[in-house]
Structures are given as structure tokens and as C-alpha cells.
mmCIF file of C-alpha atoms and ligand atoms in Angstrom:
data_model
loop_
_atom_site.group_PDB
_atom_site.id
_atom_site.type_symbol
_atom_site.label_atom_id
_atom_site.label_comp_id
_atom_site.label_asym_id
_atom_site.label_seq_id
_atom_site.Cartn_x
_atom_site.Cartn_y
_atom_site.Cartn_z
ATOM 1 C CA MET A 1 0.000 0.000 0.000
ATOM 2 C CA LEU A 2 2.725 2.415 1.089
ATOM 3 C CA LYS A 3 4.835 1.326 -1.862
ATOM 4 C CA GLN A 4 1.968 2.035 -4.287
ATOM 5 C CA ASN A 5 1.445 5.517 -2.799
ATOM 6 C CA LYS A 6 5.128 6.287 -3.157
ATOM 7 C CA LEU A 7 5.000 5.254 -6.804
ATOM 8 C CA LYS A 8 1.940 7.446 -7.362
ATOM 9 C CA ILE A 9 3.702 10.462 -5.840
ATOM 10 C CA ILE A 10 6.808 9.891 -7.957
ATOM 11 C CA LEU A 11 4.822 9.449 -11.161
ATOM 12 C CA SER A 12 2.653 12.528 -10.584
ATOM 13 C CA SER A 13 5.752 14.594 -9.685
ATOM 14 C CA ILE A 14 7.346 13.586 -12.980
ATOM 15 C CA LEU A 15 4.152 14.515 -14.789
ATOM 16 C CA VAL A 16 3.907 17.914 -13.076
ATOM 17 C CA LEU A 17 7.612 18.720 -13.615
ATOM 18 C CA GLY A 18 7.398 17.586 -17.224
ATOM 19 C CA THR A 19 4.386 19.793 -17.882
ATOM 20 C CA ILE A 20 6.055 22.822 -16.277
ATOM 21 C CA SER A 21 9.309 22.404 -18.186
ATOM 22 C CA PHE A 22 7.455 21.824 -21.453
ATOM 23 C CA TYR A 23 5.524 25.033 -20.795
ATOM 24 C CA ILE A 24 8.694 26.990 -19.980
ATOM 25 C CA PHE A 25 10.655 25.722 -22.976
ATOM 26 C CA SER A 26 7.898 26.168 -25.525
ATOM 27 C CA ASN A 27 7.308 29.744 -24.403
ATOM 28 C CA LYS A 28 10.965 30.637 -24.193
ATOM 29 C CA GLU A 29 11.664 34.133 -25.429
ATOM 30 C CA GLU A 30 14.149 33.840 -28.253
ATOM 31 C CA THR A 31 16.247 36.515 -29.912
ATOM 32 C CA ILE A 32 17.409 36.079 -33.460
ATOM 33 C CA HIS A 33 20.235 38.451 -34.206
ATOM 34 C CA VAL A 34 21.230 39.265 -37.781
ATOM 35 C CA LEU A 35 24.142 41.412 -38.882
ATOM 36 C CA ALA A 36 23.745 43.130 -42.252
ATOM 37 C CA SER A 37 26.623 44.810 -44.043
ATOM 38 C CA ALA A 38 26.813 46.342 -47.472
ATOM 39 C CA ASP A 39 29.556 47.364 -49.872
ATOM 40 C CA TYR A 40 29.116 50.802 -51.419
ATOM 41 C CA PRO A 41 31.670 53.512 -52.199
ATOM 42 C CA VAL A 42 32.275 56.030 -49.442
ATOM 43 C CA THR A 43 34.394 59.165 -49.402
ATOM 44 C CA GLU A 44 35.459 61.957 -47.036
ATOM 45 C CA ASN A 45 36.590 64.052 -49.944
ATOM 46 C CA LEU A 46 34.658 66.683 -51.954
ATOM 47 C CA ASP A 47 36.884 66.183 -55.018
ATOM 48 C CA GLU A 48 35.877 62.535 -55.167
ATOM 49 C CA MET A 49 32.202 63.369 -54.789
ATOM 50 C CA ALA A 50 32.550 65.661 -57.811
ATOM 51 C CA ILE A 51 34.599 63.209 -59.893
ATOM 52 C CA GLU A 52 32.121 60.357 -59.270
ATOM 53 C CA SER A 53 29.134 62.477 -60.355
ATOM 54 C CA ASP A 54 27.628 62.796 -63.838
ATOM 55 C CA LEU A 55 25.533 65.650 -62.553
ATOM 56 C CA VAL A 56 25.880 68.115 -59.673
ATOM 57 C CA VAL A 57 22.906 70.435 -59.246
ATOM 58 C CA MET A 58 21.599 72.997 -56.809
ATOM 59 C CA GLY A 59 17.868 73.195 -56.079
ATOM 60 C CA LYS A 60 15.013 71.855 -54.002
ATOM 61 C CA TYR A 61 13.184 68.580 -53.479
ATOM 62 C CA VAL A 62 9.581 69.229 -54.539
ATOM 63 C CA LYS A 63 7.745 66.054 -53.607
ATOM 64 C CA LEU A 64 7.878 62.292 -53.116
ATOM 65 C CA ASP A 65 6.725 61.108 -56.515
ATOM 66 C CA SER A 66 6.534 57.301 -56.117
ATOM 67 C CA LYS A 67 7.855 54.165 -54.425
ATOM 68 C CA TRP A 68 9.121 51.149 -56.346
ATOM 69 C CA ASN A 69 11.082 47.932 -56.138
ATOM 70 C CA MET A 70 14.695 48.658 -57.088
ATOM 71 C CA ALA A 71 15.355 44.893 -57.246
ATOM 72 C CA ARG A 72 14.552 43.734 -60.781
ATOM 73 C CA ASN A 73 14.219 40.332 -62.358
ATOM 74 C CA PRO A 74 17.739 39.691 -63.716
ATOM 75 C CA LYS A 75 16.267 38.019 -66.815
ATOM 76 C CA ASP A 76 13.971 40.954 -67.603
ATOM 77 C CA ILE A 77 14.601 44.149 -65.695
ATOM 78 C CA SER A 78 11.269 45.636 -66.738
ATOM 79 C CA GLN A 79 9.826 43.153 -64.198
ATOM 80 C CA GLU A 80 10.196 43.206 -60.425
ATOM 81 C CA ASP A 81 12.436 40.610 -58.806
ATOM 82 C CA PRO A 82 10.107 37.987 -57.333
ATOM 83 C CA GLU A 83 12.715 37.079 -54.681
ATOM 84 C CA ASN A 84 13.971 40.470 -53.504
ATOM 85 C CA TYR A 85 12.355 43.702 -52.407
ATOM 86 C CA VAL A 86 14.404 46.892 -52.139
ATOM 87 C CA GLU A 87 12.234 49.956 -51.729
ATOM 88 C CA GLY A 88 13.287 53.091 -53.575
ATOM 89 C CA HIS A 89 11.661 56.486 -53.072
ATOM 90 C CA ILE A 90 11.626 58.664 -56.144
ATOM 91 C CA TYR A 91 11.639 62.382 -55.486
ATOM 92 C CA THR A 92 11.026 65.185 -57.946
ATOM 93 C CA PHE A 93 13.830 67.720 -57.695
ATOM 94 C CA LYS A 94 13.606 71.247 -59.110
ATOM 95 C CA VAL A 95 16.966 72.353 -60.501
ATOM 96 C CA ASP A 96 17.940 76.004 -59.991
ATOM 97 C CA TYR A 97 21.556 75.751 -61.067
ATOM 98 C CA VAL A 98 23.734 73.137 -62.759
ATOM 99 C CA VAL A 99 27.242 72.982 -61.278
ATOM 100 C CA LYS A 100 28.425 69.981 -63.315
ATOM 101 C CA GLY A 101 26.841 68.041 -66.185
ATOM 102 C CA ASN A 102 23.976 68.738 -68.532
ATOM 103 C CA ILE A 103 20.200 68.304 -68.252
ATOM 104 C CA GLN A 104 19.335 70.127 -71.518
ATOM 105 C CA ASN A 105 16.274 72.298 -70.935
ATOM 106 C CA LYS A 106 14.850 70.215 -68.113
ATOM 107 C CA LYS A 107 13.868 72.019 -64.933
ATOM 108 C CA MET A 108 12.809 68.937 -62.991
ATOM 109 C CA ILE A 109 14.691 65.668 -62.480
ATOM 110 C CA GLU A 110 13.835 62.458 -60.616
ATOM 111 C CA ILE A 111 16.166 61.305 -57.845
ATOM 112 C CA ASN A 112 15.937 57.839 -56.329
ATOM 113 C CA HIS A 113 16.649 57.358 -52.619
ATOM 114 C CA ARG A 114 17.208 53.816 -51.334
ATOM 115 C CA TYR A 115 14.765 53.462 -48.439
ATOM 116 C CA SER A 116 14.646 49.868 -47.186
ATOM 117 C CA GLU A 117 15.135 46.232 -48.071
ATOM 118 C CA THR A 118 13.385 43.022 -47.079
ATOM 119 C CA ILE A 119 15.530 40.349 -45.446
ATOM 120 C CA ASP A 120 14.360 36.740 -45.089
ATOM 121 C CA ILE A 121 15.106 35.429 -41.605
ATOM 122 C CA GLU A 122 14.600 31.805 -40.555
ATOM 123 C CA ASP A 123 13.063 31.714 -37.094
ATOM 124 C CA GLY A 124 14.564 28.345 -36.201
ATOM 125 C CA ASP A 125 11.181 26.580 -36.392
ATOM 126 C CA GLY A 126 11.109 26.392 -40.163
ATOM 127 C CA ASN A 127 9.254 29.681 -40.669
ATOM 128 C CA VAL A 128 10.706 32.522 -42.700
ATOM 129 C CA GLU A 129 10.053 36.057 -41.491
ATOM 130 C CA LYS A 130 10.101 38.813 -44.089
ATOM 131 C CA ALA A 131 11.825 41.543 -42.116
ATOM 132 C CA THR A 132 12.051 45.150 -43.257
ATOM 133 C CA ASN A 133 15.488 46.642 -42.798
ATOM 134 C CA LEU A 134 15.454 50.427 -43.108
ATOM 135 C CA ASP A 135 18.515 51.566 -45.027
ATOM 136 C CA PRO A 136 20.931 52.927 -42.409
ATOM 137 C CA LEU A 137 21.999 55.611 -44.906
ATOM 138 C CA TYR A 138 18.495 56.879 -45.671
ATOM 139 C CA ILE A 139 17.760 60.513 -44.817
ATOM 140 C CA GLN A 140 14.348 61.888 -45.646
ATOM 141 C CA PRO A 141 14.831 64.950 -47.895
ATOM 142 C CA ASP A 142 13.726 68.239 -46.352
ATOM 143 C CA LEU A 143 11.258 69.859 -48.771
ATOM 144 C CA ASN A 144 11.928 73.322 -47.336
ATOM 145 C CA ALA A 145 15.687 73.296 -47.741
ATOM 146 C CA LYS A 146 18.101 74.149 -50.538
ATOM 147 C CA TYR A 147 20.483 71.377 -51.560
ATOM 148 C CA VAL A 148 23.454 70.565 -53.731
ATOM 149 C CA VAL A 149 23.177 66.926 -54.858
ATOM 150 C CA PHE A 150 25.857 64.676 -56.416
ATOM 151 C CA LEU A 151 24.306 62.241 -58.882
ATOM 152 C CA LYS A 152 24.833 59.496 -61.419
ATOM 153 C CA TYR A 153 22.461 58.928 -64.303
ATOM 154 C CA GLU A 154 20.790 55.525 -64.647
ATOM 155 C CA PRO A 155 19.752 55.033 -68.282
ATOM 156 C CA THR A 156 17.487 51.984 -67.816
ATOM 157 C CA GLN A 157 15.101 53.871 -65.532
ATOM 158 C CA ASN A 158 15.816 57.471 -66.574
ATOM 159 C CA HIS A 159 16.438 58.423 -62.936
ATOM 160 C CA TYR A 160 19.340 59.837 -61.018
ATOM 161 C CA TYR A 161 20.986 58.025 -58.097
ATOM 162 C CA LYS A 162 23.548 58.936 -55.500
ATOM 163 C CA ALA A 163 27.025 59.044 -57.050
ATOM 164 C CA ILE A 164 28.717 58.026 -53.803
ATOM 165 C CA GLU A 165 28.093 58.288 -50.058
ATOM 166 C CA PRO A 166 27.684 61.112 -48.976
ATOM 167 C CA PHE A 167 25.826 62.729 -51.887
ATOM 168 C CA THR A 168 23.773 65.606 -50.469
ATOM 169 C CA VAL A 169 24.757 68.945 -49.009
ATOM 170 C CA LYS A 170 22.257 71.343 -47.450
ATOM 171 C CA ILE A 171 22.643 75.093 -47.845
ATOM 172 C CA ASN A 172 21.668 77.089 -44.775
ATOM 173 C CA GLU A 173 20.373 80.680 -44.474
ATOM 174 C CA LEU A 174 23.929 81.995 -44.288
ATOM 175 C CA ASP A 175 24.749 80.295 -47.629
ATOM 176 C CA LYS A 176 27.065 77.879 -45.871
ATOM 177 C CA VAL A 177 26.989 74.165 -46.687
ATOM 178 C CA GLU A 178 26.131 71.335 -44.296
ATOM 179 C CA LEU A 179 27.129 67.820 -45.350
ATOM 180 C CA GLN A 180 24.347 65.234 -44.955
ATOM 181 C CA SER A 181 25.199 61.652 -44.042
ATOM 182 C CA ASN A 182 24.329 59.130 -41.359
ATOM 183 C CA LEU A 183 27.966 58.031 -41.499
ATOM 184 C CA LEU A 184 29.147 61.301 -39.913
ATOM 185 C CA SER A 185 30.460 60.798 -36.384
ATOM 186 C CA SER A 186 28.143 63.588 -35.206
ATOM 187 C CA VAL A 187 25.013 61.726 -36.344
ATOM 188 C CA ASN A 188 23.622 59.266 -33.866
ATOM 189 C CA LYS A 189 20.972 57.472 -35.858
ATOM 190 C CA ALA A 190 19.770 54.070 -34.769
ATOM 191 C CA LYS A 191 21.160 51.497 -37.148
ATOM 192 C CA LYS A 192 19.258 48.688 -35.491
ATOM 193 C CA ASN A 193 15.856 47.488 -36.659
ATOM 194 C CA GLU A 194 14.033 45.411 -34.090
ATOM 195 C CA PHE A 195 10.634 43.709 -34.157
ATOM 196 C CA LYS A 196 8.736 40.920 -32.443
ATOM 197 C CA ALA A 197 6.824 38.017 -33.955
ATOM 198 C CA GLY A 198 5.209 35.693 -31.398
ATOM 199 C CA ASN A 199 7.766 34.881 -28.709
ATOM 200 C CA LYS A 200 10.661 35.721 -31.006
ATOM 201 C CA THR A 201 12.538 39.000 -31.183
ATOM 202 C CA PHE A 202 14.332 39.766 -34.418
ATOM 203 C CA ILE A 203 17.219 42.222 -34.378
ATOM 204 C CA ILE A 204 18.824 43.416 -37.591
ATOM 205 C CA ASP A 205 22.003 45.294 -36.867
ATOM 206 C CA ASN A 206 23.480 47.336 -39.718
ATOM 207 C CA GLU A 207 27.214 47.542 -39.856
ATOM 208 C CA ILE A 208 28.401 51.019 -40.878
ATOM 209 C CA HIS A 209 31.720 52.810 -40.801
ATOM 210 C CA LYS A 210 31.920 56.413 -39.549
ATOM 211 C CA ILE A 211 33.523 59.172 -41.656
ATOM 212 C CA GLN A 212 34.944 62.650 -41.063
ATOM 213 C CA ASP A 213 33.243 65.826 -42.260
ATOM 214 C CA ASN A 214 35.677 67.920 -44.323
ATOM 215 C CA ILE A 215 33.022 69.948 -46.137
ATOM 216 C CA SER A 216 30.543 71.608 -43.746
ATOM 217 C CA GLY A 217 31.111 75.302 -43.136
ATOM 218 C CA MET A 218 32.268 76.081 -46.690
ATOM 219 C CA SER A 219 30.480 78.888 -48.490
ATOM 220 C CA ILE A 220 28.387 77.873 -51.469
ATOM 221 C CA GLU A 221 30.745 79.833 -53.780
ATOM 222 C CA GLU A 222 33.744 77.954 -52.402
ATOM 223 C CA LEU A 223 31.931 74.636 -52.915
ATOM 224 C CA LYS A 224 31.064 75.501 -56.525
ATOM 225 C CA SER A 225 34.594 76.580 -57.382
ATOM 226 C CA LYS A 226 36.066 73.398 -55.860
ATOM 227 C CA ILE A 227 33.660 71.274 -57.933
ATOM 228 C CA ASN A 228 34.478 73.282 -61.072
ATOM 229 C CA GLN A 229 38.168 72.546 -60.622
ATOM 230 C CA LYS A 230 37.356 68.818 -60.813
ATOM 231 C CA LYS A 231 35.089 68.877 -63.854
ATOM 232 C CA MET B 1 78.007 56.517 -24.899
ATOM 233 C CA LYS B 2 76.017 54.636 -22.275
ATOM 234 C CA ARG B 3 73.299 57.332 -22.363
ATOM 235 C CA TYR B 4 73.137 56.997 -26.133
ATOM 236 C CA ALA B 5 72.613 53.251 -25.790
ATOM 237 C CA VAL B 6 69.771 53.788 -23.289
ATOM 238 C CA LEU B 7 68.113 56.385 -25.561
ATOM 239 C CA LYS B 8 68.490 54.046 -28.503
ATOM 240 C CA GLY B 9 66.911 51.299 -26.437
ATOM 241 C CA ILE B 10 63.949 53.490 -25.459
ATOM 242 C CA GLY B 11 63.617 54.658 -29.046
ATOM 243 C CA THR B 12 63.518 51.099 -30.303
ATOM 244 C CA ILE B 13 60.863 50.143 -27.768
ATOM 245 C CA VAL B 14 58.667 53.172 -28.616
ATOM 246 C CA PHE B 15 59.108 52.727 -32.355
ATOM 247 C CA GLY B 16 58.583 48.994 -32.061
ATOM 248 C CA SER B 17 55.375 49.331 -30.091
ATOM 249 C CA VAL B 18 54.017 51.891 -32.570
ATOM 250 C CA LEU B 19 54.728 49.425 -35.363
ATOM 251 C CA PHE B 20 53.241 46.612 -33.300
ATOM 252 C CA CYS B 21 50.035 48.585 -32.629
ATOM 253 C CA ASN B 22 49.700 49.519 -36.274
ATOM 254 C CA SER B 23 50.187 46.051 -37.600
ATOM 255 C CA SER B 24 48.190 44.205 -34.975
ATOM 256 C CA PHE B 25 45.142 46.331 -34.381
ATOM 257 C CA ALA B 26 44.449 48.007 -37.690
ATOM 258 C CA TYR B 27 41.745 45.559 -38.720
ATOM 259 C CA GLU B 28 38.266 45.679 -37.228
ATOM 260 C CA LEU B 29 36.315 42.617 -36.153
ATOM 261 C CA GLU B 30 32.578 42.004 -36.432
ATOM 262 C CA GLY B 31 32.406 40.193 -33.110
ATOM 263 C CA TYR B 32 31.341 36.873 -34.576
ATOM 264 C CA LYS B 33 33.010 34.047 -36.459
ATOM 265 C CA MET B 34 32.085 30.973 -38.462
ATOM 266 C CA PRO B 35 32.076 27.681 -36.490
ATOM 267 C CA ALA B 36 35.115 26.354 -38.386
ATOM 268 C CA THR B 37 37.694 27.453 -40.977
ATOM 269 C CA SER B 38 36.298 24.838 -43.294
ATOM 270 C CA THR B 39 32.854 25.896 -44.403
ATOM 271 C CA SER B 40 30.453 24.738 -47.076
ATOM 272 C CA TYR B 41 28.559 26.938 -49.523
ATOM 273 C CA LYS B 42 25.938 26.556 -52.211
ATOM 274 C CA TRP B 43 25.144 28.776 -55.183
ATOM 275 C CA GLY B 44 21.947 30.813 -54.980
ATOM 276 C CA SER B 45 19.321 30.725 -57.736
ATOM 277 C CA ASN B 46 20.998 33.375 -59.906
ATOM 278 C CA LEU B 47 24.442 31.758 -59.933
ATOM 279 C CA ASP B 48 23.421 28.113 -59.837
ATOM 280 C CA SER B 49 23.718 27.350 -63.531
ATOM 281 C CA GLY B 50 26.177 28.610 -66.105
ATOM 282 C CA SER B 51 29.059 30.960 -65.561
ATOM 283 C CA SER B 52 29.246 34.671 -64.995
ATOM 284 C CA VAL B 53 31.748 37.293 -63.998
ATOM 285 C CA ILE B 54 30.227 37.305 -60.481
ATOM 286 C CA LYS B 55 30.547 33.533 -60.104
ATOM 287 C CA THR B 56 34.192 33.745 -61.231
ATOM 288 C CA GLY B 57 34.645 36.598 -58.746
ATOM 289 C CA PHE B 58 33.378 34.422 -55.887
ATOM 290 C CA ILE B 59 35.507 31.422 -56.937
ATOM 291 C CA ASP B 60 38.669 33.557 -57.094
ATOM 292 C CA ALA B 61 37.755 35.241 -53.809
ATOM 293 C CA MET B 62 37.418 31.879 -52.025
ATOM 294 C CA THR B 63 40.762 30.670 -53.454
ATOM 295 C CA ASN B 64 42.500 33.859 -52.319
ATOM 296 C CA TRP B 65 41.155 33.621 -48.759
ATOM 297 C CA GLU B 66 42.223 29.959 -48.626
ATOM 298 C CA ASN B 67 45.708 30.604 -50.017
ATOM 299 C CA LYS B 68 46.585 33.816 -48.226
ATOM 300 C CA THR B 69 45.106 33.359 -44.771
ATOM 301 C CA VAL B 70 44.640 30.757 -42.029
ATOM 302 C CA TRP B 71 41.163 30.145 -43.447
ATOM 303 C CA ASN B 72 41.209 26.536 -44.560
ATOM 304 C CA ASP B 73 38.490 25.769 -47.089
ATOM 305 C CA PHE B 74 35.248 26.813 -48.746
ATOM 306 C CA PHE B 75 33.701 23.698 -50.278
ATOM 307 C CA TYR B 76 30.594 23.218 -52.384
ATOM 308 C CA ASN B 77 27.624 21.355 -50.911
ATOM 309 C CA SER B 78 24.204 21.735 -52.497
ATOM 310 C CA ASN B 79 22.572 21.376 -49.054
ATOM 311 C CA SER B 80 24.695 24.064 -47.405
ATOM 312 C CA LEU B 81 22.925 26.815 -45.450
ATOM 313 C CA ASN B 82 25.510 29.329 -46.664
ATOM 314 C CA THR B 83 24.573 30.937 -49.937
ATOM 315 C CA LEU B 84 26.573 32.829 -52.559
ATOM 316 C CA ASN B 85 24.322 34.670 -54.949
ATOM 317 C CA SER B 86 23.723 37.778 -57.025
ATOM 318 C CA TRP B 87 20.733 40.043 -57.191
ATOM 319 C CA TYR B 88 19.897 42.825 -59.621
ATOM 320 C CA GLU B 89 19.378 46.162 -57.919
ATOM 321 C CA VAL B 90 19.241 49.242 -60.113
ATOM 322 C CA SER B 91 22.015 51.252 -58.547
ATOM 323 C CA SER B 92 25.285 52.745 -59.561
ATOM 324 C CA SER B 93 26.708 52.619 -56.075
ATOM 325 C CA TYR B 94 25.595 49.391 -54.401
ATOM 326 C CA TYR B 95 28.131 46.590 -54.985
ATOM 327 C CA GLY B 96 27.303 43.844 -52.518
ATOM 328 C CA ARG B 97 25.850 42.765 -49.223
ATOM 329 C CA ASN B 98 26.402 40.109 -46.595
ATOM 330 C CA THR B 99 23.907 38.953 -44.023
ATOM 331 C CA SER B 100 25.129 36.777 -41.163
ATOM 332 C CA TYR B 101 22.439 35.058 -39.099
ATOM 333 C CA GLY B 102 22.300 34.050 -35.437
ATOM 334 C CA VAL B 103 25.351 36.046 -34.405
ATOM 335 C CA SER B 104 24.461 36.893 -30.777
ATOM 336 C CA ASP B 105 26.505 34.051 -29.269
ATOM 337 C CA GLY B 106 29.598 35.076 -31.251
ATOM 338 C CA VAL B 107 29.292 32.239 -33.773
ATOM 339 C CA ALA B 108 27.214 32.785 -36.899
ATOM 340 C CA ASP B 109 24.740 30.041 -37.803
ATOM 341 C CA TYR B 110 24.959 30.765 -41.512
ATOM 342 C CA PHE B 111 25.517 33.580 -44.014
ATOM 343 C CA LYS B 112 24.351 34.870 -47.342
ATOM 344 C CA SER B 113 26.817 36.832 -49.497
ATOM 345 C CA GLU B 114 25.508 38.580 -52.590
ATOM 346 C CA VAL B 115 26.952 40.711 -55.386
ATOM 347 C CA ASN B 116 24.785 43.240 -57.236
ATOM 348 C CA SER B 117 24.586 42.402 -60.947
ATOM 349 C CA GLY B 118 22.680 45.675 -61.474
ATOM 350 C CA ASN B 119 25.788 47.748 -60.785
ATOM 351 C CA SER B 120 27.237 48.639 -64.196
ATOM 352 C CA ASN B 121 30.827 48.437 -62.855
ATOM 353 C CA ILE B 122 30.435 44.805 -61.853
ATOM 354 C CA THR B 123 31.151 43.571 -65.400
ATOM 355 C CA LYS B 124 34.807 44.384 -64.678
ATOM 356 C CA ILE B 125 36.282 41.164 -63.284
ATOM 357 C CA ASN B 126 38.475 42.947 -60.703
ATOM 358 C CA VAL B 127 35.454 44.819 -59.350
ATOM 359 C CA ALA B 128 33.425 41.600 -59.069
ATOM 360 C CA LYS B 129 36.381 39.885 -57.369
ATOM 361 C CA SER B 130 36.918 42.829 -54.997
ATOM 362 C CA THR B 131 33.239 42.824 -53.996
ATOM 363 C CA ALA B 132 33.064 39.030 -53.525
ATOM 364 C CA THR B 133 36.271 39.051 -51.459
ATOM 365 C CA HIS B 134 34.874 41.887 -49.316
ATOM 366 C CA GLU B 135 31.556 40.110 -48.670
ATOM 367 C CA LEU B 136 33.288 36.837 -47.730
ATOM 368 C CA GLY B 137 35.449 38.895 -45.345
ATOM 369 C CA HIS B 138 32.240 39.925 -43.549
ATOM 370 C CA ALA B 139 31.045 36.309 -43.527
ATOM 371 C CA MET B 140 34.282 35.193 -41.854
ATOM 372 C CA GLY B 141 34.017 38.003 -39.294
ATOM 373 C CA ILE B 142 36.070 41.045 -40.331
ATOM 374 C CA ASP B 143 34.543 44.494 -40.424
ATOM 375 C CA HIS B 144 34.957 47.791 -42.308
ATOM 376 C CA ASN B 145 38.023 49.949 -41.696
ATOM 377 C CA ASP B 146 39.752 52.916 -43.298
ATOM 378 C CA ILE B 147 43.191 51.459 -44.012
ATOM 379 C CA ASN B 148 44.760 49.591 -46.956
ATOM 380 C CA SER B 149 42.306 46.700 -46.844
ATOM 381 C CA ILE B 150 39.701 44.770 -48.803
ATOM 382 C CA MET B 151 37.293 45.874 -46.036
ATOM 383 C CA ASN B 152 37.752 49.588 -46.808
ATOM 384 C CA SER B 153 34.594 50.935 -48.517
ATOM 385 C CA ALA B 154 36.656 53.715 -50.097
ATOM 386 C CA ARG B 155 39.096 51.291 -51.817
ATOM 387 C CA ASN B 156 39.620 51.362 -55.572
ATOM 388 C CA ARG B 157 37.800 48.153 -56.505
ATOM 389 C CA GLU B 158 39.573 47.841 -59.865
ATOM 390 C CA VAL B 159 42.989 47.677 -58.192
ATOM 391 C CA LEU B 160 42.392 46.321 -54.693
ATOM 392 C CA TYR B 161 40.788 42.882 -54.956
ATOM 393 C CA MET B 162 43.088 40.677 -52.848
ATOM 394 C CA PRO B 163 43.148 40.256 -49.049
ATOM 395 C CA GLN B 164 45.796 42.676 -47.703
ATOM 396 C CA THR B 165 48.182 42.225 -44.748
ATOM 397 C CA ASP B 166 45.678 43.627 -42.270
ATOM 398 C CA ASP B 167 42.924 41.360 -43.588
ATOM 399 C CA ILE B 168 45.236 38.350 -43.223
ATOM 400 C CA ASN B 169 46.043 39.460 -39.655
ATOM 401 C CA GLY B 170 42.342 39.985 -38.930
ATOM 402 C CA ILE B 171 41.437 36.441 -39.985
ATOM 403 C CA ALA B 172 44.411 35.082 -37.992
ATOM 404 C CA ALA B 173 43.162 36.944 -34.906
ATOM 405 C CA ILE B 174 39.749 35.299 -35.123
ATOM 406 C CA TYR B 175 40.678 31.690 -35.936
HETATM 407 ZN ZN1 LIG C 301 31.056 45.771 -46.274
#
């Protein structure tokens, strides 16, 4: 009798412990950490920004015109890539002055800004999360500010793209230039994108390398003459 | 004479330690590594069949890492979790990307290295090689820097496409 009771206690303890540990393990918070790095040309040098550009213009961003998938089907680039999504934001830019290059009689050009990309992340249970990774270099253009932008022409889409990083310079009220880039040591922009799905936390960390600012504080005339020397 | 010898001694130590610092700590590390210096890979959907300048770039990049550093081997296995691929992004400035997964414990579970076939410069073999070598550097665990290195974003990709001394030292420091 006593023996049977003992057995019952042992068996039920095992059952209870088993249930608790199953509950704990199946609800375990899990973090999936991804490190994303990209290879794009970077410079700390105004001369190089000018040399890399087909077009350097002064003017203003007018509006966000459209969003599109910059990733194209490699077999037919008129189609979107079914496997990749890279969101580009196309802005209309009103040109007031051409420093380098030629846009014929056009007053408006379209400039593409890389905004985000989708990264597939396995969650360890066989599911794939489509995670949005905001581009760590993206800066939303200020529609009220004057800019000088350093661009390359892209013939397949008839748009302009950044020539190099950095590629935009703001002009302040005193006609002095302010270099724009999230790579500047002075900029403390979050380069981490974090989100939760069920009991899993996904962290995408973007690896970036800081650069020095050798441009801000120049007068707009000084900037123009330096670019003209490198035409 | 004796004082000169002491000064010379101090000078040598100072100069030597400057050299030592420069040569030993110039590379930057990601903070993770691959589980072993012998790692499998498979080709992604865009590189799986046929040949291309990007595929050649990856093959040369793997050979160079194997020959020049303590990294042992990249070997093909169609079931590998590690993927080498290309994608076509309309961009004149984006060359490549690497994503390393599950890095929080210091050892990556797997990686995906990709070269952008939409970059018009990538048709130059040295540029493709430079980009592939750079992305594999990330996969193995070395990070961007601003010295003479394959991991420098400001490098001339047509000329600098081989692992440099600091890259070799970086890989040696990890494995
Ligand atoms: Zn990189």
C-alpha cells in the first residue's frame, strides 16, 4: 500500500515537472540576431564626390513622386524581382543651377533614394520572417531646404541616383553648406531594426563605418569653385 | 656613450610598439566568427547554372582567402545553409551585401553573401572579385576599416581585390 502511494507520488511529480518544463521551454523568449553589411563607395573628400558624379545640381526637393522595387528580375529588368524587395523612393527635384553636367532644358529631375530592403530570416522553427530593414543611410529629404546633390544617371530607368556616399549637401540661411550623411560621427541614428513576432525578437544590426566631415562650413561659392576645378 | 645606448633602447621600444600597434590592431572585427575554418557553400538561384563574372569573382575570392590566410576551405555542398548569390538592384553605387544570421553568441549560424549584378561596374572582373572578397570577409568576421584593406569601402575596386596584410592578420586573430 505504502509502496503504491510512493510510486503514485513519484509518477505525478514527474508529470507535473514535465508539464512545467514543457511550458517553460515552448514559451521561451528567443532573440534572433542578424548582422547586415553592405559594400558601397564612401568618401570623405569633396573632389571625389565631384569626380564620381555625372551631374551636380543645386535646387530643391519638390515632392515624393513614387515608391518602387529597385530589385529587378535579372532576366527581364522591366519586371520586379520575385525574390527580392528593395524599396526606392523617387523624389522630384527642381533644378535652380547646374554645377556639373547637362540636363538640356529640363527644370525637374527624378532622384531615387534607397529606403529599405526586405531580409528573409529563418526563425529556427522552419518559418521565414520577411523583415524590413530600413537603409541605415536613408535621410528623408527636407522639402523646405536648398540642396546641392551629387548624382549618377541611370539610363534603364531614366532616374538619377547617388554618385557616392555622402551625396547631399544642405545650404543654410547663411549660404554655408552642411554635409548630410548618417555616417558622420556627429550623427547618432539608430542602425538597429528590431521587431517581435510571437515569442521571437528579431534584431537586424546594420554595420556602418563612420567618416569625417571635411566639407561643412564652406560657403556655397567655395563649394562651386572646388567642384568646377574637378570637372 | 652609455646614455646613447639607453636612448636608442627606449627609441627602439617606442618605435617597435608603434609598429606593433599599427600592424596588430588596424583591422576591425565584427564580433562573430564561423564555427570552423572549413565551411560549405551553395550557389543561390541566380548563380546556380552557367558561368558569370560574379561567379568567377566568388571562386577567385574563395581561393585567395584559402591561399593567403589561415582560413582553410570553402567547399561546395548543395545542401549548405551558406549561400553565394547575385541580385539585380538598379544602382550605380551598391556593390554587394552580406547577411550573417544568429550572431548573438559570437558564432554565426549561416551567411548569405551577394553581389549586385545591377551595378554597371560589376562587369569588370576585378570589381566583381573585390566585392566578392569583401563580402566573404564579412562572412568570416572582419569588419569595415579605413586602411589599406579589402574591407575599406573607399578602396579602388579595380585595383584592390586581394586580401591585404591587415585582412590576413584579422582572420588570424579570429581563428
Ligand atoms: Zn562591407
